[in-house]
């Protein structure tokens, strides 16, 4: 199968919209590979902090992005030779990821790493610019969102479920701030790509959202 024939389902949207869970389940149902592109930005934020690289040092961060040794094995993520745990999902790491993601040289440096996930029989890629930048030829492009309140509540439950500390008002504020930073930045801002369709999951269960993405993918594959 030629590289460009390998189907990609691009799922973009704001943080805590549930797209990670939905994308993972869609990938599992189809037997496709899965790319959590946000994890790459989070890993870079973590690696920079471990190495004392300033989060505004664009050149140093881009260099680190190119060299960074990461491995995804099922549910496990390795950064150099260390297994990355819950710190990947912490609010502190999310804030670092959002900062490094605003730097054009960092985004460019991570392009090849992301495209390398496109392998037969297919890929489900989750992020902010999967449809608009990384996989512009994706066969199915979904912009998945939910209200900020619904997202804060989902994140709250997720953190409490993991035994982590959480405050719903602070989470809502953090989500609004991050949305603003992610949608205002000059490079690859969070926005719906041409050809993408909107899926608002505020009233939907995860199962309903998964079924909807699968239906859109099947309809798009028939057309192409
Ligand atoms: O999806 P997430 O919360 O794990 O993403 C972490 C940060 O990385 C978030 O601030 C947005 C940014 N990001 C991005 O700019 N582009 C992507 N493709 C994925 C994530």
PDB file of N, CA and C and ligand atoms in Angstrom, residues 15 19 36-39 41-42 89 94 97-98 101 107 114 127-130 155 178 182 185, ligand 1:
ATOM      1  N   UNK A  15      -8.917  20.806  24.300  1.00  0.00           N
ATOM      2  CA  UNK A  15      -8.556  19.849  25.356  1.00  0.00           C
ATOM      3  C   UNK A  15      -9.783  19.407  26.139  1.00  0.00           C
ATOM      4  N   UNK A  19     -11.850  13.757  22.861  1.00  0.00           N
ATOM      5  CA  UNK A  19     -11.391  13.246  21.564  1.00  0.00           C
ATOM      6  C   UNK A  19     -10.350  12.148  21.705  1.00  0.00           C
ATOM      7  N   UNK A  36      -1.562  10.054  19.447  1.00  0.00           N
ATOM      8  CA  UNK A  36      -1.969  11.074  20.412  1.00  0.00           C
ATOM      9  C   UNK A  36      -0.941  12.201  20.265  1.00  0.00           C
ATOM     10  N   UNK A  37      -1.201  13.134  19.349  1.00  0.00           N
ATOM     11  CA  UNK A  37      -0.165  14.137  19.059  1.00  0.00           C
ATOM     12  C   UNK A  37       0.066  15.075  20.239  1.00  0.00           C
ATOM     13  N   UNK A  38      -0.970  15.286  21.053  1.00  0.00           N
ATOM     14  CA  UNK A  38      -0.786  16.131  22.234  1.00  0.00           C
ATOM     15  C   UNK A  38       0.287  15.559  23.156  1.00  0.00           C
ATOM     16  N   UNK A  39       0.377  14.211  23.175  1.00  0.00           N
ATOM     17  CA  UNK A  39       1.389  13.563  24.037  1.00  0.00           C
ATOM     18  C   UNK A  39       2.797  13.971  23.601  1.00  0.00           C
ATOM     19  N   UNK A  41       3.705  16.904  22.398  1.00  0.00           N
ATOM     20  CA  UNK A  41       3.964  18.236  22.962  1.00  0.00           C
ATOM     21  C   UNK A  41       4.146  18.148  24.476  1.00  0.00           C
ATOM     22  N   UNK A  42       3.381  17.285  25.101  1.00  0.00           N
ATOM     23  CA  UNK A  42       3.529  17.096  26.548  1.00  0.00           C
ATOM     24  C   UNK A  42       4.905  16.495  26.878  1.00  0.00           C
ATOM     25  N   UNK A  89      -0.139  13.670  32.210  1.00  0.00           N
ATOM     26  CA  UNK A  89      -1.499  14.229  32.152  1.00  0.00           C
ATOM     27  C   UNK A  89      -1.734  15.340  33.164  1.00  0.00           C
ATOM     28  N   UNK A  94       0.432  20.020  31.011  1.00  0.00           N
ATOM     29  CA  UNK A  94      -0.453  20.560  29.971  1.00  0.00           C
ATOM     30  C   UNK A  94      -0.089  22.018  29.683  1.00  0.00           C
ATOM     31  N   UNK A  97       3.111  22.078  27.726  1.00  0.00           N
ATOM     32  CA  UNK A  97       2.848  21.627  26.348  1.00  0.00           C
ATOM     33  C   UNK A  97       2.247  22.768  25.532  1.00  0.00           C
ATOM     34  N   UNK A  98       1.315  23.481  26.138  1.00  0.00           N
ATOM     35  CA  UNK A  98       0.650  24.569  25.433  1.00  0.00           C
ATOM     36  C   UNK A  98       1.654  25.672  25.080  1.00  0.00           C
ATOM     37  N   UNK A 101       3.951  24.366  22.261  1.00  0.00           N
ATOM     38  CA  UNK A 101       3.183  24.158  21.023  1.00  0.00           C
ATOM     39  C   UNK A 101       2.955  25.464  20.265  1.00  0.00           C
ATOM     40  N   UNK A 107       6.836  23.058  16.200  1.00  0.00           N
ATOM     41  CA  UNK A 107       5.804  22.355  15.430  1.00  0.00           C
ATOM     42  C   UNK A 107       6.417  21.726  14.180  1.00  0.00           C
ATOM     43  N   UNK A 114       5.272  12.794  13.760  1.00  0.00           N
ATOM     44  CA  UNK A 114       3.836  12.515  13.696  1.00  0.00           C
ATOM     45  C   UNK A 114       3.495  11.705  12.443  1.00  0.00           C
ATOM     46  N   UNK A 127      -5.576  15.490  17.708  1.00  0.00           N
ATOM     47  CA  UNK A 127      -4.784  16.680  18.020  1.00  0.00           C
ATOM     48  C   UNK A 127      -5.520  17.968  17.776  1.00  0.00           C
ATOM     49  N   UNK A 128      -4.762  18.968  17.285  1.00  0.00           N
ATOM     50  CA  UNK A 128      -5.345  20.274  17.011  1.00  0.00           C
ATOM     51  C   UNK A 128      -5.237  20.621  15.520  1.00  0.00           C
ATOM     52  N   UNK A 129      -4.197  20.104  14.883  1.00  0.00           N
ATOM     53  CA  UNK A 129      -3.920  20.466  13.485  1.00  0.00           C
ATOM     54  C   UNK A 129      -3.705  19.231  12.622  1.00  0.00           C
ATOM     55  N   UNK A 130      -4.350  18.122  13.020  1.00  0.00           N
ATOM     56  CA  UNK A 130      -4.185  16.888  12.241  1.00  0.00           C
ATOM     57  C   UNK A 130      -4.741  17.085  10.831  1.00  0.00           C
ATOM     58  N   UNK A 155     -12.799  16.465  32.838  1.00  0.00           N
ATOM     59  CA  UNK A 155     -11.413  16.471  33.328  1.00  0.00           C
ATOM     60  C   UNK A 155     -11.392  16.257  34.842  1.00  0.00           C
ATOM     61  N   UNK A 178      -6.407  27.989  28.104  1.00  0.00           N
ATOM     62  CA  UNK A 178      -5.684  27.176  27.113  1.00  0.00           C
ATOM     63  C   UNK A 178      -6.380  27.263  25.747  1.00  0.00           C
ATOM     64  N   UNK A 182      -4.494  28.430  22.515  1.00  0.00           N
ATOM     65  CA  UNK A 182      -4.408  27.502  21.380  1.00  0.00           C
ATOM     66  C   UNK A 182      -5.102  28.047  20.138  1.00  0.00           C
ATOM     67  N   UNK A 185      -2.915  31.561  18.763  1.00  0.00           N
ATOM     68  CA  UNK A 185      -1.525  31.552  18.324  1.00  0.00           C
ATOM     69  C   UNK A 185      -1.437  31.672  16.802  1.00  0.00           C
TER      70      UNK A 185
HETATM   71  O1  LIG B   1      -4.503  17.305  23.590  1.00  0.00           O
HETATM   72  P1  LIG B   1      -3.584  17.653  24.762  1.00  0.00           P
HETATM   73  O2  LIG B   1      -4.310  18.344  25.902  1.00  0.00           O
HETATM   74  O3  LIG B   1      -2.778  16.505  25.232  1.00  0.00           O
HETATM   75  O4  LIG B   1      -2.549  18.736  24.159  1.00  0.00           O
HETATM   76  C1  LIG B   1      -1.552  19.335  24.940  1.00  0.00           C
HETATM   77  C2  LIG B   1      -1.172  20.685  24.352  1.00  0.00           C
HETATM   78  O5  LIG B   1      -0.525  20.516  23.086  1.00  0.00           O
HETATM   79  C3  LIG B   1      -2.348  21.643  24.119  1.00  0.00           C
HETATM   80  O6  LIG B   1      -2.068  22.901  24.700  1.00  0.00           O
HETATM   81  C4  LIG B   1      -2.430  21.816  22.632  1.00  0.00           C
HETATM   82  C5  LIG B   1      -1.127  21.337  22.101  1.00  0.00           C
HETATM   83  N1  LIG B   1      -1.290  20.547  20.866  1.00  0.00           N
HETATM   84  C6  LIG B   1      -1.072  21.181  19.662  1.00  0.00           C
HETATM   85  O7  LIG B   1      -0.792  22.378  19.651  1.00  0.00           O
HETATM   86  N2  LIG B   1      -1.158  20.486  18.508  1.00  0.00           N
HETATM   87  C7  LIG B   1      -1.497  19.187  18.511  1.00  0.00           C
HETATM   88  N3  LIG B   1      -1.592  18.526  17.360  1.00  0.00           N
HETATM   89  C8  LIG B   1      -1.753  18.525  19.732  1.00  0.00           C
HETATM   90  C9  LIG B   1      -1.650  19.244  20.903  1.00  0.00           C
END
